Amino acid sequence: MKFQSTVPMHIAKNGYIAISAFFFAIGMFFIINPTAHIFIIGKIIGIAMLVFGGVKIVGFFSKDLYRLAFQYDLQFGILIAVLGLIVIFKQKDILNLICIASGITFLADSLFKIKIAFESKRFGISQWWLSFSMAIATIISSLLVILRPMDSVISIMRFLGVTCITEGILSFCVAITMVRIVKNQKPDVIKEDFYDVN
């Protein structure tokens, strides 16, 4: 019997971890240096969203053992990638576009992660509360980025930085606690050859 390849699973899991670190790093950058050139920030956010969308698409097709973390990632990954391209190439009113695109992306992702956290609880994963709590934090910070109750560009960028950090931690928690890779995992459909014996 042929076993399922673990390469896509490793790509998806390691990609989740890498993009988590990237979001955490750029979040810290936005907090420390909120006056950075807005067009550079737009490129960084757009590229991050594009890569994040690609990782999610790979994750959907990876078929890890638990099937929890990536189950909603095909359509959502495509949406994030498209939003990332828009942020990269759309220069008009870039600050507003960055806030709306990244805020909606992180908000939607955290809402999906709440559902996944409850499913993982029923699945018996004891660390489900980590993803749940970080998803709540990401929802709050994403709403602040979208609604922007603050007027200062510096405050907006710092809130965006906090949102990137919470999203990074959320994705890391999901990758570590909900993605299980086994070496000799059987494929979903077992194909057998039948021969007529006359």
C-alpha atoms as a printed R data frame, in Angstrom:
    type eleno elety resid chain resno       x       y       z
1   ATOM     1    CA   MET     A     1   0.000   0.000   0.000
2   ATOM     2    CA   LYS     A     2   1.270   3.463  -0.887
3   ATOM     3    CA   PHE     A     3   1.329   5.920   1.979
4   ATOM     4    CA   GLN     A     4   0.367   9.564   1.607
5   ATOM     5    CA   SER     A     5   3.229  11.993   1.045
6   ATOM     6    CA   THR     A     6   3.949  14.233   4.024
7   ATOM     7    CA   VAL     A     7   5.720  16.905   1.944
8   ATOM     8    CA   PRO     A     8   2.626  19.153   1.472
9   ATOM     9    CA   MET     A     9   1.845  18.813   5.184
10  ATOM    10    CA   HIS     A    10   5.355  19.910   6.164
11  ATOM    11    CA   ILE     A    11   5.187  22.810   3.696
12  ATOM    12    CA   ALA     A    12   1.848  23.926   5.132
13  ATOM    13    CA   LYS     A    13   2.849  23.568   8.797
14  ATOM    14    CA   ASN     A    14   6.280  25.159   8.380
15  ATOM    15    CA   GLY     A    15   4.711  27.844   6.202
16  ATOM    16    CA   TYR     A    16   2.213  28.642   8.951
17  ATOM    17    CA   ILE     A    17   5.042  28.900  11.468
18  ATOM    18    CA   ALA     A    18   7.172  31.052   9.132
19  ATOM    19    CA   ILE     A    19   4.334  33.442   8.304
20  ATOM    20    CA   SER     A    20   3.528  33.633  12.024
21  ATOM    21    CA   ALA     A    21   7.088  34.769  12.733
22  ATOM    22    CA   PHE     A    22   6.887  37.221   9.835
23  ATOM    23    CA   PHE     A    23   3.641  38.784  11.082
24  ATOM    24    CA   PHE     A    24   5.101  39.022  14.584
25  ATOM    25    CA   ALA     A    25   8.233  40.737  13.247
26  ATOM    26    CA   ILE     A    26   6.410  43.283  11.090
27  ATOM    27    CA   GLY     A    27   3.993  43.924  13.954
28  ATOM    28    CA   MET     A    28   6.923  44.821  16.189
29  ATOM    29    CA   PHE     A    29   8.335  46.974  13.385
30  ATOM    30    CA   PHE     A    30   5.067  48.927  13.076
31  ATOM    31    CA   ILE     A    31   4.929  49.492  16.828
32  ATOM    32    CA   ILE     A    32   8.564  50.613  17.095
33  ATOM    33    CA   ASN     A    33   8.628  52.584  13.842
34  ATOM    34    CA   PRO     A    34   5.061  53.769  13.111
35  ATOM    35    CA   THR     A    35   6.289  56.643  10.941
36  ATOM    36    CA   ALA     A    36   7.817  54.358   8.286
37  ATOM    37    CA   HIS     A    37   6.965  55.212   4.678
38  ATOM    38    CA   ILE     A    38   3.368  54.165   4.101
39  ATOM    39    CA   PHE     A    39   4.003  52.838   0.592
40  ATOM    40    CA   ILE     A    40   6.751  50.559   1.896
41  ATOM    41    CA   ILE     A    41   4.377  49.335   4.587
42  ATOM    42    CA   GLY     A    42   1.769  48.673   1.902
43  ATOM    43    CA   LYS     A    43   4.218  46.518  -0.055
44  ATOM    44    CA   ILE     A    44   5.194  44.575   3.086
45  ATOM    45    CA   ILE     A    45   1.579  43.940   4.101
46  ATOM    46    CA   GLY     A    46   0.593  43.007   0.537
47  ATOM    47    CA   ILE     A    47   3.439  40.509   0.167
48  ATOM    48    CA   ALA     A    48   2.670  39.020   3.587
49  ATOM    49    CA   MET     A    49  -0.986  38.551   2.622
50  ATOM    50    CA   LEU     A    50  -0.012  37.029  -0.724
51  ATOM    51    CA   VAL     A    51   2.313  34.503   0.940
52  ATOM    52    CA   PHE     A    52  -0.231  33.814   3.696
53  ATOM    53    CA   GLY     A    53  -2.880  33.058   1.082
54  ATOM    54    CA   GLY     A    54  -0.515  30.690  -0.724
55  ATOM    55    CA   VAL     A    55   0.308  28.853   2.503
56  ATOM    56    CA   LYS     A    56  -3.390  28.463   3.256
57  ATOM    57    CA   ILE     A    57  -4.078  27.002  -0.202
58  ATOM    58    CA   VAL     A    58  -1.240  24.486   0.221
59  ATOM    59    CA   GLY     A    59  -2.572  23.683   3.689
60  ATOM    60    CA   PHE     A    60  -6.024  22.876   2.343
61  ATOM    61    CA   PHE     A    61  -4.591  20.215   0.032
62  ATOM    62    CA   SER     A    62  -2.068  18.839   2.549
63  ATOM    63    CA   LYS     A    63  -4.581  16.600   4.388
64  ATOM    64    CA   ASP     A    64  -2.876  16.351   7.763
65  ATOM    65    CA   LEU     A    65  -4.098  13.778  10.276
66  ATOM    66    CA   TYR     A    66  -6.512  15.971  12.289
67  ATOM    67    CA   ARG     A    67  -7.955  17.924   9.330
68  ATOM    68    CA   LEU     A    68  -8.732  20.891  11.594
69  ATOM    69    CA   ALA     A    69  -6.380  23.776  10.861
70  ATOM    70    CA   PHE     A    70  -6.740  23.960   7.079
71  ATOM    71    CA   GLN     A    71 -10.319  22.890   6.446
72  ATOM    72    CA   TYR     A    72 -11.568  26.359   5.416
73  ATOM    73    CA   ASP     A    73  -8.379  27.553   3.755
74  ATOM    74    CA   LEU     A    74  -8.983  27.070   0.024
75  ATOM    75    CA   GLN     A    75 -11.441  29.884  -0.687
76  ATOM    76    CA   PHE     A    76 -10.068  32.013   2.137
77  ATOM    77    CA   GLY     A    77  -6.504  31.572   0.890
78  ATOM    78    CA   ILE     A    78  -7.523  32.710  -2.596
79  ATOM    79    CA   LEU     A    79  -9.307  35.742  -1.121
80  ATOM    80    CA   ILE     A    80  -6.274  36.740   0.976
81  ATOM    81    CA   ALA     A    81  -3.940  36.376  -2.017
82  ATOM    82    CA   VAL     A    82  -6.191  38.584  -4.165
83  ATOM    83    CA   LEU     A    83  -6.394  41.223  -1.416
84  ATOM    84    CA   GLY     A    84  -2.621  41.075  -1.113
85  ATOM    85    CA   LEU     A    85  -2.214  41.784  -4.828
86  ATOM    86    CA   ILE     A    86  -4.626  44.708  -4.569
87  ATOM    87    CA   VAL     A    87  -2.655  46.199  -1.662
88  ATOM    88    CA   ILE     A    88   0.628  45.764  -3.564
89  ATOM    89    CA   PHE     A    89  -0.494  47.433  -6.793
90  ATOM    90    CA   LYS     A    90  -3.143  49.898  -5.586
91  ATOM    91    CA   GLN     A    91  -1.403  53.087  -4.464
92  ATOM    92    CA   LYS     A    92  -4.350  55.459  -4.085
93  ATOM    93    CA   ASP     A    93  -5.526  56.000  -0.488
94  ATOM    94    CA   ILE     A    94  -3.077  53.319   0.586
95  ATOM    95    CA   LEU     A    95  -3.473  53.729   4.365
96  ATOM    96    CA   ASN     A    96  -7.227  53.214   4.197
97  ATOM    97    CA   LEU     A    97  -6.752  50.220   1.891
98  ATOM    98    CA   ILE     A    98  -4.139  48.649   4.177
99  ATOM    99    CA   CYS     A    99  -6.379  48.984   7.233
100 ATOM   100    CA   ILE     A   100  -9.478  47.602   5.543
101 ATOM   101    CA   ALA     A   101  -7.751  44.737   3.676
102 ATOM   102    CA   SER     A   102  -5.569  43.567   6.564
103 ATOM   103    CA   GLY     A   103  -8.301  44.161   9.160
104 ATOM   104    CA   ILE     A   104 -10.888  42.136   7.251
105 ATOM   105    CA   THR     A   105  -8.335  39.400   6.539
106 ATOM   106    CA   PHE     A   106  -7.323  39.041  10.187
107 ATOM   107    CA   LEU     A   107 -10.906  39.380  11.414
108 ATOM   108    CA   ALA     A   108 -12.194  36.641   9.106
109 ATOM   109    CA   ASP     A   109  -9.251  34.382   9.915
110 ATOM   110    CA   SER     A   110  -9.783  34.750  13.664
111 ATOM   111    CA   LEU     A   111 -13.511  33.999  13.304
112 ATOM   112    CA   PHE     A   112 -12.667  30.783  11.458
113 ATOM   113    CA   LYS     A   113 -10.089  29.980  14.123
114 ATOM   114    CA   ILE     A   114 -12.714  30.269  16.875
115 ATOM   115    CA   LYS     A   115 -14.797  27.622  15.116
116 ATOM   116    CA   ILE     A   116 -11.704  25.461  14.661
117 ATOM   117    CA   ALA     A   117 -10.806  25.901  18.352
118 ATOM   118    CA   PHE     A   118 -14.205  24.562  19.451
119 ATOM   119    CA   GLU     A   119 -13.921  21.682  16.995
120 ATOM   120    CA   SER     A   120 -10.476  20.849  18.366
121 ATOM   121    CA   LYS     A   121 -11.917  20.864  21.897
122 ATOM   122    CA   ARG     A   122 -14.475  18.246  20.854
123 ATOM   123    CA   PHE     A   123 -11.644  16.417  19.117
124 ATOM   124    CA   GLY     A   124  -9.839  16.158  22.469
125 ATOM   125    CA   ILE     A   125  -7.028  18.687  21.938
126 ATOM   126    CA   SER     A   126  -6.380  20.160  25.383
127 ATOM   127    CA   GLN     A   127  -4.615  23.299  24.111
128 ATOM   128    CA   TRP     A   128  -7.697  24.498  22.205
129 ATOM   129    CA   TRP     A   129  -8.032  27.480  24.547
130 ATOM   130    CA   LEU     A   130  -4.740  28.969  23.274
131 ATOM   131    CA   SER     A   131  -6.133  29.436  19.769
132 ATOM   132    CA   PHE     A   132  -9.487  30.559  21.152
133 ATOM   133    CA   SER     A   133  -8.018  33.276  23.382
134 ATOM   134    CA   MET     A   134  -5.689  34.568  20.656
135 ATOM   135    CA   ALA     A   135  -8.580  34.585  18.171
136 ATOM   136    CA   ILE     A   136 -10.591  36.798  20.546
137 ATOM   137    CA   ALA     A   137  -7.629  39.167  20.916
138 ATOM   138    CA   THR     A   138  -7.216  39.293  17.119
139 ATOM   139    CA   ILE     A   139 -10.917  40.028  16.606
140 ATOM   140    CA   ILE     A   140 -10.740  43.005  18.969
141 ATOM   141    CA   SER     A   141  -7.580  44.457  17.451
142 ATOM   142    CA   SER     A   142  -8.829  43.836  13.882
143 ATOM   143    CA   LEU     A   143 -12.030  45.745  14.580
144 ATOM   144    CA   LEU     A   144  -9.994  48.660  15.933
145 ATOM   145    CA   VAL     A   145  -7.909  48.666  12.738
146 ATOM   146    CA   ILE     A   146 -11.012  48.561  10.511
147 ATOM   147    CA   LEU     A   147 -13.040  51.155  12.447
148 ATOM   148    CA   ARG     A   148 -10.046  53.322  13.377
149 ATOM   149    CA   PRO     A   149 -11.495  55.278  16.321
150 ATOM   150    CA   MET     A   150  -8.109  57.028  16.564
151 ATOM   151    CA   ASP     A   151  -7.137  59.883  14.221
152 ATOM   152    CA   SER     A   152  -3.357  59.744  14.480
153 ATOM   153    CA   VAL     A   153  -1.511  57.817  11.763
154 ATOM   154    CA   ILE     A   154   1.016  56.753  14.399
155 ATOM   155    CA   SER     A   155  -1.770  55.265  16.562
156 ATOM   156    CA   ILE     A   156  -3.284  53.497  13.539
157 ATOM   157    CA   MET     A   157   0.053  51.940  12.615
158 ATOM   158    CA   ARG     A   158   0.655  50.789  16.180
159 ATOM   159    CA   PHE     A   159  -2.787  49.186  16.351
160 ATOM   160    CA   LEU     A   160  -2.009  47.509  13.027
161 ATOM   161    CA   GLY     A   161   1.235  46.276  14.566
162 ATOM   162    CA   VAL     A   162  -0.616  44.813  17.549
163 ATOM   163    CA   THR     A   163  -3.042  43.084  15.162
164 ATOM   164    CA   CYS     A   164  -0.170  41.580  13.161
165 ATOM   165    CA   ILE     A   165   1.368  40.283  16.397
166 ATOM   166    CA   THR     A   166  -1.861  38.687  17.641
167 ATOM   167    CA   GLU     A   167  -2.478  37.135  14.201
168 ATOM   168    CA   GLY     A   168   1.069  35.777  14.187
169 ATOM   169    CA   ILE     A   169   0.669  34.211  17.620
170 ATOM   170    CA   LEU     A   170  -2.751  32.831  16.634
171 ATOM   171    CA   SER     A   171  -1.405  31.136  13.500
172 ATOM   172    CA   PHE     A   172   1.539  29.751  15.468
173 ATOM   173    CA   CYS     A   173  -0.785  28.260  18.112
174 ATOM   174    CA   VAL     A   174  -2.919  26.650  15.414
175 ATOM   175    CA   ALA     A   175   0.094  25.178  13.597
176 ATOM   176    CA   ILE     A   176   1.639  23.768  16.769
177 ATOM   177    CA   THR     A   177  -1.481  22.368  18.442
178 ATOM   178    CA   MET     A   178  -3.769  21.369  15.565
179 ATOM   179    CA   VAL     A   179  -1.552  20.107  12.743
180 ATOM   180    CA   ARG     A   180  -0.503  16.492  13.186
181 ATOM   181    CA   ILE     A   181   1.810  14.824  10.680
182 ATOM   182    CA   VAL     A   182   2.496  11.095  10.714
183 ATOM   183    CA   LYS     A   183   5.018   9.414   8.447
184 ATOM   184    CA   ASN     A   184   2.925   6.462   7.340
185 ATOM   185    CA   GLN     A   185  -0.459   8.106   6.918
186 ATOM   186    CA   LYS     A   186  -2.810   6.205   4.648
187 ATOM   187    CA   PRO     A   187  -4.515   8.039   1.771
188 ATOM   188    CA   ASP     A   188  -8.189   8.976   2.081
189 ATOM   189    CA   VAL     A   189  -9.281   6.580  -0.677
190 ATOM   190    CA   ILE     A   190  -7.708   3.170  -0.868
191 ATOM   191    CA   LYS     A   191  -7.598   1.962  -4.433
192 ATOM   192    CA   GLU     A   192  -7.548  -1.757  -4.976
193 ATOM   193    CA   ASP     A   193  -7.019  -3.669  -8.175
194 ATOM   194    CA   PHE     A   194  -9.564  -6.358  -8.899
195 ATOM   195    CA   TYR     A   195  -8.894  -9.175 -11.300
196 ATOM   196    CA   ASP     A   196 -11.377 -11.522 -12.860
197 ATOM   197    CA   VAL     A   197 -10.492 -15.119 -12.262
198 ATOM   198    CA   ASN     A   198 -12.014 -17.330 -14.958
